XYZ file of C-alpha atoms in Angstrom:
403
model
C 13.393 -15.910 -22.504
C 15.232 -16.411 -18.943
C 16.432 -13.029 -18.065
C 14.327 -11.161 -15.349
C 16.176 -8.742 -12.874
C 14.627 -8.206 -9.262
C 14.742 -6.328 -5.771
C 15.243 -8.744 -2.603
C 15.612 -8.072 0.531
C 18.900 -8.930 1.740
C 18.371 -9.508 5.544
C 20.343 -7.219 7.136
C 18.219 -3.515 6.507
C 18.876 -3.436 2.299
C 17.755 -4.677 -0.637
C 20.136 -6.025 -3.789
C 19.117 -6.408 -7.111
C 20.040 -9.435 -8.722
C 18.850 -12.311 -11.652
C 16.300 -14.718 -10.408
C 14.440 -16.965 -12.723
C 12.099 -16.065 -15.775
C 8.171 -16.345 -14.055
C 6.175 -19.389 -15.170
C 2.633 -20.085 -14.784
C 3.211 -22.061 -11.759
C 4.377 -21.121 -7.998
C 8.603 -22.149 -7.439
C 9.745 -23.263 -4.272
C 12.127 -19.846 -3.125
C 12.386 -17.822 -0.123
C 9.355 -16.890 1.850
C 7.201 -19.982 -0.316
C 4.318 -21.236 2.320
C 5.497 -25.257 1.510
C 1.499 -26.134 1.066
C 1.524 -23.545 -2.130
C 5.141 -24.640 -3.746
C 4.198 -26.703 -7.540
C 0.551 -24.731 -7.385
C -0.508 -24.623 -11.170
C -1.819 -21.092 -12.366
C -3.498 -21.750 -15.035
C -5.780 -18.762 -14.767
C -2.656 -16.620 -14.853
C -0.849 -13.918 -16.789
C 2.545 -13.045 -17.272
C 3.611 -9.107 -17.306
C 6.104 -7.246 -18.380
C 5.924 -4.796 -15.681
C 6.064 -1.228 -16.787
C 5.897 0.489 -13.304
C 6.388 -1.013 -9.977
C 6.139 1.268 -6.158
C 8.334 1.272 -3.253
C 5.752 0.795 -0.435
C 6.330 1.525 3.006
C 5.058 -1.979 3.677
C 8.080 -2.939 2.420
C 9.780 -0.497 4.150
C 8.963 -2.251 7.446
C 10.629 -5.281 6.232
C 14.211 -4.265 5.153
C 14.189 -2.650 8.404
C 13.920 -6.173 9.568
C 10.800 -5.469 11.563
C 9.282 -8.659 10.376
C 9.901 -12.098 10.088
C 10.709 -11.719 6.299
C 13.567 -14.602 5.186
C 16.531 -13.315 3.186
C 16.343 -13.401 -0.683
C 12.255 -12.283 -0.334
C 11.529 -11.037 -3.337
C 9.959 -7.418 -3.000
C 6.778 -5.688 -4.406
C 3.407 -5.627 -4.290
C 2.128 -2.545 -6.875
C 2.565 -3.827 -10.039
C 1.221 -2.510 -13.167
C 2.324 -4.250 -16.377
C 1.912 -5.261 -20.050
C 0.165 -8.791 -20.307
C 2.596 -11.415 -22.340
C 1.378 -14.501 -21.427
C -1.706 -15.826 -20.336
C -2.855 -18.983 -19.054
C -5.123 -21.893 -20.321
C -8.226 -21.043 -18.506
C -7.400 -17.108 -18.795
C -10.481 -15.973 -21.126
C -10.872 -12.242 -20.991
C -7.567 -11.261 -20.225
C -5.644 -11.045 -23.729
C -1.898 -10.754 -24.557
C -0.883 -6.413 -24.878
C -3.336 -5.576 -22.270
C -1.645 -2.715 -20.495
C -2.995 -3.613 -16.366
C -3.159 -2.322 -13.011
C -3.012 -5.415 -10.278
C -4.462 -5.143 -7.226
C -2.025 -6.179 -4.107
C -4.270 -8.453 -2.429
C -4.296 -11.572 -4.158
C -7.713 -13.231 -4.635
C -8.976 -15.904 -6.144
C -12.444 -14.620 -6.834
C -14.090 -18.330 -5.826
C -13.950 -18.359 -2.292
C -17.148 -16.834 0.124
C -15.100 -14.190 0.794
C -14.244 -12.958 -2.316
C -18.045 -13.727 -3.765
C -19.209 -11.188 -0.915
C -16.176 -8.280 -2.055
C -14.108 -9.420 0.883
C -10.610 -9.859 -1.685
C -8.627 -8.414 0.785
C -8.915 -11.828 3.242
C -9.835 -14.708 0.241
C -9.726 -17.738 2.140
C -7.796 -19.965 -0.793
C -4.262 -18.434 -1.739
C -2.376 -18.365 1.639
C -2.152 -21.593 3.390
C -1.556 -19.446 7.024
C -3.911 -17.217 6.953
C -7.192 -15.427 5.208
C -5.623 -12.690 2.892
C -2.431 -12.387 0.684
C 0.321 -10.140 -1.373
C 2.595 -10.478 -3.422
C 6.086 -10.099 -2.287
C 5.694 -10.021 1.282
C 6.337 -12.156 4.235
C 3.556 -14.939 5.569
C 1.237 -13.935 2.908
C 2.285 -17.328 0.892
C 5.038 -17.021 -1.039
C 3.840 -15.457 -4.353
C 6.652 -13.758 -6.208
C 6.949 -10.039 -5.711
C 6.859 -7.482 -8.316
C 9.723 -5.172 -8.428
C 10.974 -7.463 -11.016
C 11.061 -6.912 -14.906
C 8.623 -10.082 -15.009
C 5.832 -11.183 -12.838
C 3.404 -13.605 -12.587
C -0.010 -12.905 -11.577
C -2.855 -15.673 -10.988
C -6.581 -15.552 -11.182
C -5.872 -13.145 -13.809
C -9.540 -12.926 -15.462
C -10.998 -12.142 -11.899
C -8.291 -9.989 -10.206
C -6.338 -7.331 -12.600
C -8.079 -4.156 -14.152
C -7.473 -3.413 -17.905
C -6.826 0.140 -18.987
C -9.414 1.200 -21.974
C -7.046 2.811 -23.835
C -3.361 1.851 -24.100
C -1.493 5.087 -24.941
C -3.896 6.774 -22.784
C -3.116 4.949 -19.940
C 0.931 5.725 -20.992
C 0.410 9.365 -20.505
C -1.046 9.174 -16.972
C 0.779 6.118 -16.022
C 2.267 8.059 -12.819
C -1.421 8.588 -11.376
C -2.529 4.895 -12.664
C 0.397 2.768 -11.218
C -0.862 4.199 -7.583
C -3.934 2.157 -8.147
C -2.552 -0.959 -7.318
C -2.221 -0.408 -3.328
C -1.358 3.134 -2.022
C -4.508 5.125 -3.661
C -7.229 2.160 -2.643
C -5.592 2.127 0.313
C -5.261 6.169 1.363
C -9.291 5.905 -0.081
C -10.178 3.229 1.777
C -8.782 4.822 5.316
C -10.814 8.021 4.491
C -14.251 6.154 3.087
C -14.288 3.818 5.987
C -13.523 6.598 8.744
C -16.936 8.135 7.200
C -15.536 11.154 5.388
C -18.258 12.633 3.676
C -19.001 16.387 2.097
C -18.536 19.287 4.686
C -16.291 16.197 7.178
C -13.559 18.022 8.644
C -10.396 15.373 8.819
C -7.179 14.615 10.640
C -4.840 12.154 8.755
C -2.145 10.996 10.905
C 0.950 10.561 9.048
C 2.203 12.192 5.771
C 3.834 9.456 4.074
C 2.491 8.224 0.445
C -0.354 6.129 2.124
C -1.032 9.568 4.282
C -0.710 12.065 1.500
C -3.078 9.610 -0.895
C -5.622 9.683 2.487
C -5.537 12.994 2.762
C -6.510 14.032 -0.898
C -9.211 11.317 -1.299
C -10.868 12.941 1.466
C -10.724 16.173 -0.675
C -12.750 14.188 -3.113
C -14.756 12.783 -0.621
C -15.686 16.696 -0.141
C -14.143 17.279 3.440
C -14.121 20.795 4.286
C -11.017 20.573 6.028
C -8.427 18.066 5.761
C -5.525 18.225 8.677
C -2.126 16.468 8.433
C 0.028 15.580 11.502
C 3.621 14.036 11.009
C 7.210 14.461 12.311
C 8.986 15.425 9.538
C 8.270 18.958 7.776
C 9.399 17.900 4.367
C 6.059 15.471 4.552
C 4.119 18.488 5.635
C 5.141 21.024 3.080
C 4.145 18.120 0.518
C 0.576 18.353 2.531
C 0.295 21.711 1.962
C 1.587 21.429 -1.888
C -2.312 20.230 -2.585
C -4.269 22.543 0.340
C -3.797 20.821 3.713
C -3.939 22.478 6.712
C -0.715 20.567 9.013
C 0.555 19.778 12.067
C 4.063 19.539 13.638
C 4.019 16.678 15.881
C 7.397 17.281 17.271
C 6.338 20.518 18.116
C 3.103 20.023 19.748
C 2.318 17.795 22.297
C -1.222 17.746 22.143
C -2.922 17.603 19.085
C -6.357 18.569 19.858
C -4.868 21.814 20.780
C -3.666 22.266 17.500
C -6.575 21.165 15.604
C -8.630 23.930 18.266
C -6.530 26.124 16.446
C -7.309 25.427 12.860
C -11.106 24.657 13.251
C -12.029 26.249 16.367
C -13.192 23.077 18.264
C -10.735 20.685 19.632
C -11.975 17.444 17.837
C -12.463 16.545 14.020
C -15.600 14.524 12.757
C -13.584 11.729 11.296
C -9.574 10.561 11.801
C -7.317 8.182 9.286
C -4.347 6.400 10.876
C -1.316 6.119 8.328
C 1.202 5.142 10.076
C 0.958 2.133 11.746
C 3.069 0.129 14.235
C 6.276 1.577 13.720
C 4.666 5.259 15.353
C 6.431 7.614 17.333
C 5.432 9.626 19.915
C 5.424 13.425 20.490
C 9.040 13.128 21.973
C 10.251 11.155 18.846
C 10.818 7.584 20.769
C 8.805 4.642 19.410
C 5.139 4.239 20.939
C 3.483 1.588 18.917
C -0.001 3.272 20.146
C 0.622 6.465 19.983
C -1.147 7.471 16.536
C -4.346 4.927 17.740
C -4.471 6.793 21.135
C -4.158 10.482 19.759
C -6.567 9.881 17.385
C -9.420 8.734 19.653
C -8.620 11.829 21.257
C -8.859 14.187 18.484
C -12.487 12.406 17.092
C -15.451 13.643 17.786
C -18.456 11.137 19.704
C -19.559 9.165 17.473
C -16.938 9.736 14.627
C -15.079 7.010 12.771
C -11.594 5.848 12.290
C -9.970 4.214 9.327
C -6.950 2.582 10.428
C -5.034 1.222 6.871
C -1.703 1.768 8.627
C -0.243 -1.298 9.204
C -0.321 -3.455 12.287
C 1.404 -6.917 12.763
C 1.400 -9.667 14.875
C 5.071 -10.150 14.853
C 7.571 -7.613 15.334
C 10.976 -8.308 16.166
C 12.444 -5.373 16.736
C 9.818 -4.178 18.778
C 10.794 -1.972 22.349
C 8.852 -4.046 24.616
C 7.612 -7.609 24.636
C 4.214 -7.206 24.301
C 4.897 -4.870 20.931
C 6.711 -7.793 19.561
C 3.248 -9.899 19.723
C 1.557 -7.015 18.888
C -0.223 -6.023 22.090
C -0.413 -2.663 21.872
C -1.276 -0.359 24.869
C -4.495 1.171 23.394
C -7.144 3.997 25.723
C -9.503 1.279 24.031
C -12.399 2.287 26.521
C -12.229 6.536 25.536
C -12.699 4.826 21.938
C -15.756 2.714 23.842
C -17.389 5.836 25.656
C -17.307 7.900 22.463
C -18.726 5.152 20.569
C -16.205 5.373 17.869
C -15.847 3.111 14.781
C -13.138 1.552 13.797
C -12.500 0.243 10.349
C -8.981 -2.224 10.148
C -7.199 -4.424 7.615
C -6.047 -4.541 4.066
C -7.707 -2.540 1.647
C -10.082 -4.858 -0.807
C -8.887 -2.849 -3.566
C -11.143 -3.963 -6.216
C -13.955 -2.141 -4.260
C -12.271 0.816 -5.469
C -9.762 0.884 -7.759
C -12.005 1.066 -11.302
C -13.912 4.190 -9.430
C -10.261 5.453 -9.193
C -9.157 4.460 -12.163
C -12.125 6.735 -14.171
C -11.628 9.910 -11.783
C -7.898 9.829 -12.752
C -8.824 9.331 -16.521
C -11.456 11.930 -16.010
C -9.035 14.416 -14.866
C -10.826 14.412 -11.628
C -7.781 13.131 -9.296
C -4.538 14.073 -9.246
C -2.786 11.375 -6.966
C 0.557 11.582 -8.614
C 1.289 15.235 -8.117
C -0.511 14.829 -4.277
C 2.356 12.129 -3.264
C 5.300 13.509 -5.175
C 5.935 10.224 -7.663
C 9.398 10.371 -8.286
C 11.068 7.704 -11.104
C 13.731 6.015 -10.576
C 15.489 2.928 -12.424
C 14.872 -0.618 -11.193
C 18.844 -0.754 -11.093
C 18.375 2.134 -8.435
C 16.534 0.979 -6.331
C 18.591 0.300 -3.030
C 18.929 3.761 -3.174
C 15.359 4.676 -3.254
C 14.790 2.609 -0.033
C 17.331 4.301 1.365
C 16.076 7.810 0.905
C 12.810 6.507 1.230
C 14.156 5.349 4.798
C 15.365 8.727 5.875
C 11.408 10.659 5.333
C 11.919 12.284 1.983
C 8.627 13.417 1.024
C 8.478 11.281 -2.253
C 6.754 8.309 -3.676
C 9.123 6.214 -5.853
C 8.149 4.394 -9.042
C 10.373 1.682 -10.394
C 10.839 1.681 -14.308
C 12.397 -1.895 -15.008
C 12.454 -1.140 -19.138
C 12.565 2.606 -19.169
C 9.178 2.852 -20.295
C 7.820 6.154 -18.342
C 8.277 9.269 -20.207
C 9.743 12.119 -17.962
């Protein structure tokens, strides 16, 4: 078997499907490739056939060529697939298994990962603690949206599904367990949503929308939703969000006086990261850190799994493009704020998911609007996914998801 169609990134704001090479159970010299990990042996890993695969808005920032991100990348980093290979040393991981796979890659033997810390395992990227699939300086490994993928540390990383045809018949809530529903859960857990919290998510995006209903089961009272673009909002209201026009209000305590009678909410999730806009609709890298150290009470916290980077090319300013960012760091200080920052360690969370979807409990797919599309189709997913359409798209390489 050779065949095995893939999304790359072309390099100049698109993305081209085209044939790249069957995966093996060892890591190809190709674009993006850290040099230090090209001929590593995986052993321990699976092959999929993948059965759903996510446009993320991760990858989003990259075809807009706001990384460093060579051309020919390989794209992808939610991946949920059938198991048709496995390694030697893979022992628990068996051939049919139908599996989610977190987007951090971790190698489960490192201090880091012993101690739960999978998002920054200090063995799989030669540049840095922490890794992905499919994106740029994170090592090289192979992205996703693909019709084949290979996955390492198999037995430690990837969650099975108990049942099979089960799993088939919710596989729109399940493939959102791989990155964006850890990660909105994650932004709200961290920021210290609890029963009775009231919330303000910043940014209605998938990673936003999945933030804003885990804090619904987190059992906040009220959960607020600021963004640009009403097609986002009306999605936020689709599932009982209160919302907030950005471009139509300057200042966003006011508007959150409005809603809960008190200008400030008791915890804040930042979902945009450091492609924000301002109130005025120019790019202010800051802006969504700033407003919401504002709009938080004393004391409350902030989860912050928008993304930040320490490299950005297209950046306004110089200091952007290192990732200096013009933060009211001491209002955080005197209000003795928490921050919480980083990739999501999704396998902290993503069997606890996994059961409330099962269990009928969440209802993820329907919160971010997942929307199939064909693997063949997806240049023009990132396109519309580009322009702020209020959808999450799903990649079916072999037309396996039942309308």
């Amino acid at each position: 078997m050779t065949y095995n169609r893939a999304v790359a990134y072309t390099g100049n704001g698109g993305v081209t499907v085209k044939e790249i090479d069957f995966p093996e159970l060892v890591l190809r010299d190709g674009p993006g490739v850290n040099p230090q990990n090209v001929g590593r042996k995986c052993e321990h890993g699976v092959i999929l056939k993948v059965v759903s695969t996510n446009i993320c808005g991760s990858d989003q920032h990259m075809v807009r060529g706001r990384t460093t991100a060579p051309e020919g990348l390989v794209l992808g980093h939610e991946i949920t697939g059938e198991v048709i290979e496995t390694g030697r040393d893979v022992e628990f991981v068996k051939k049919g298994d139908l599996v989610s796979v977190p987007f951090n890659i971790a190698c489960g033997r490192c201090r880091n990962c012993i101690e739960g810390k999978t998002h920054i395992c200090l063995h799989v990227n030669p540049d840095r603690p922490g890794s992905a699939y499919g994106y740029v300086d994170m090592g090289g490994w192979v992205g996703g949206q693909a019709e084949y993928v290979m996955v390492p540390y198999a037995d430690f990383q990837v969650l099975k599904f108990p049942d099979k045809d089960e799993a088939m018949e919710k596989i729109l809530d399940l493939t959102m367990l791989s990155d964006i529903f850890p990660t909105g859960f994650h932004g709200a857990y961290t920021a210290g949503v609890k029963m009775g919290s009231t919330v303000y998510v910043a940014g209605a995006g998938p990673v936003g929308l999945a933030a804003a209903h885990s804090a619904q089961l987190l059992g906040a009272s009220v959960v607020i939703v600021g963004d640009l673009i009403e097609e986002r909002l009306a999605q936020a209201r689709s599932f009982g969000c209160e919302t907030i026009n950005i471009s139509k209000h300057d200042d966003i305590s006011e508007q959150i006086e409005q809603i809960l009678g008190v200008p400030e909410v008791d915890a804040a999730v930042d979902c945009v990261g450091f492609e924000a806009h301002g109130h005025n609709h120019q790019e202010a890298p800051a802006a969504v850190l700033n407003d919401i150290m504002d709009a938080t009470k004393a004391g409350g916290g902030l989860g912050i799994p928008g993304l930040y980077v320490t490299e950005d090319p297209g950046a306004s300013d110089e200091d952007a493009r290192r990732g200096s960012l013009k933060l009211d760091f001491g209002l955080g200080w005197a209000k003795a704020q928490s921050f919480a920052t980083g990739q999501t360690p999704v396998m902290q969370y993503h069997h606890g998911l996994m059961m409330s979807i099962l269990k009928g409990k969440a209802d993820i797919a329907k919160a971010v609007n997942a929307t199939v599309i064909r693997l063949e189709d997806a240049p023009r997913g990132y396109e519309e996914f580009d322009s702020g359409v209020a959808k999450k798209f799903v990649l079916d390489p072999h037309n396996l998801i039942r309308s």
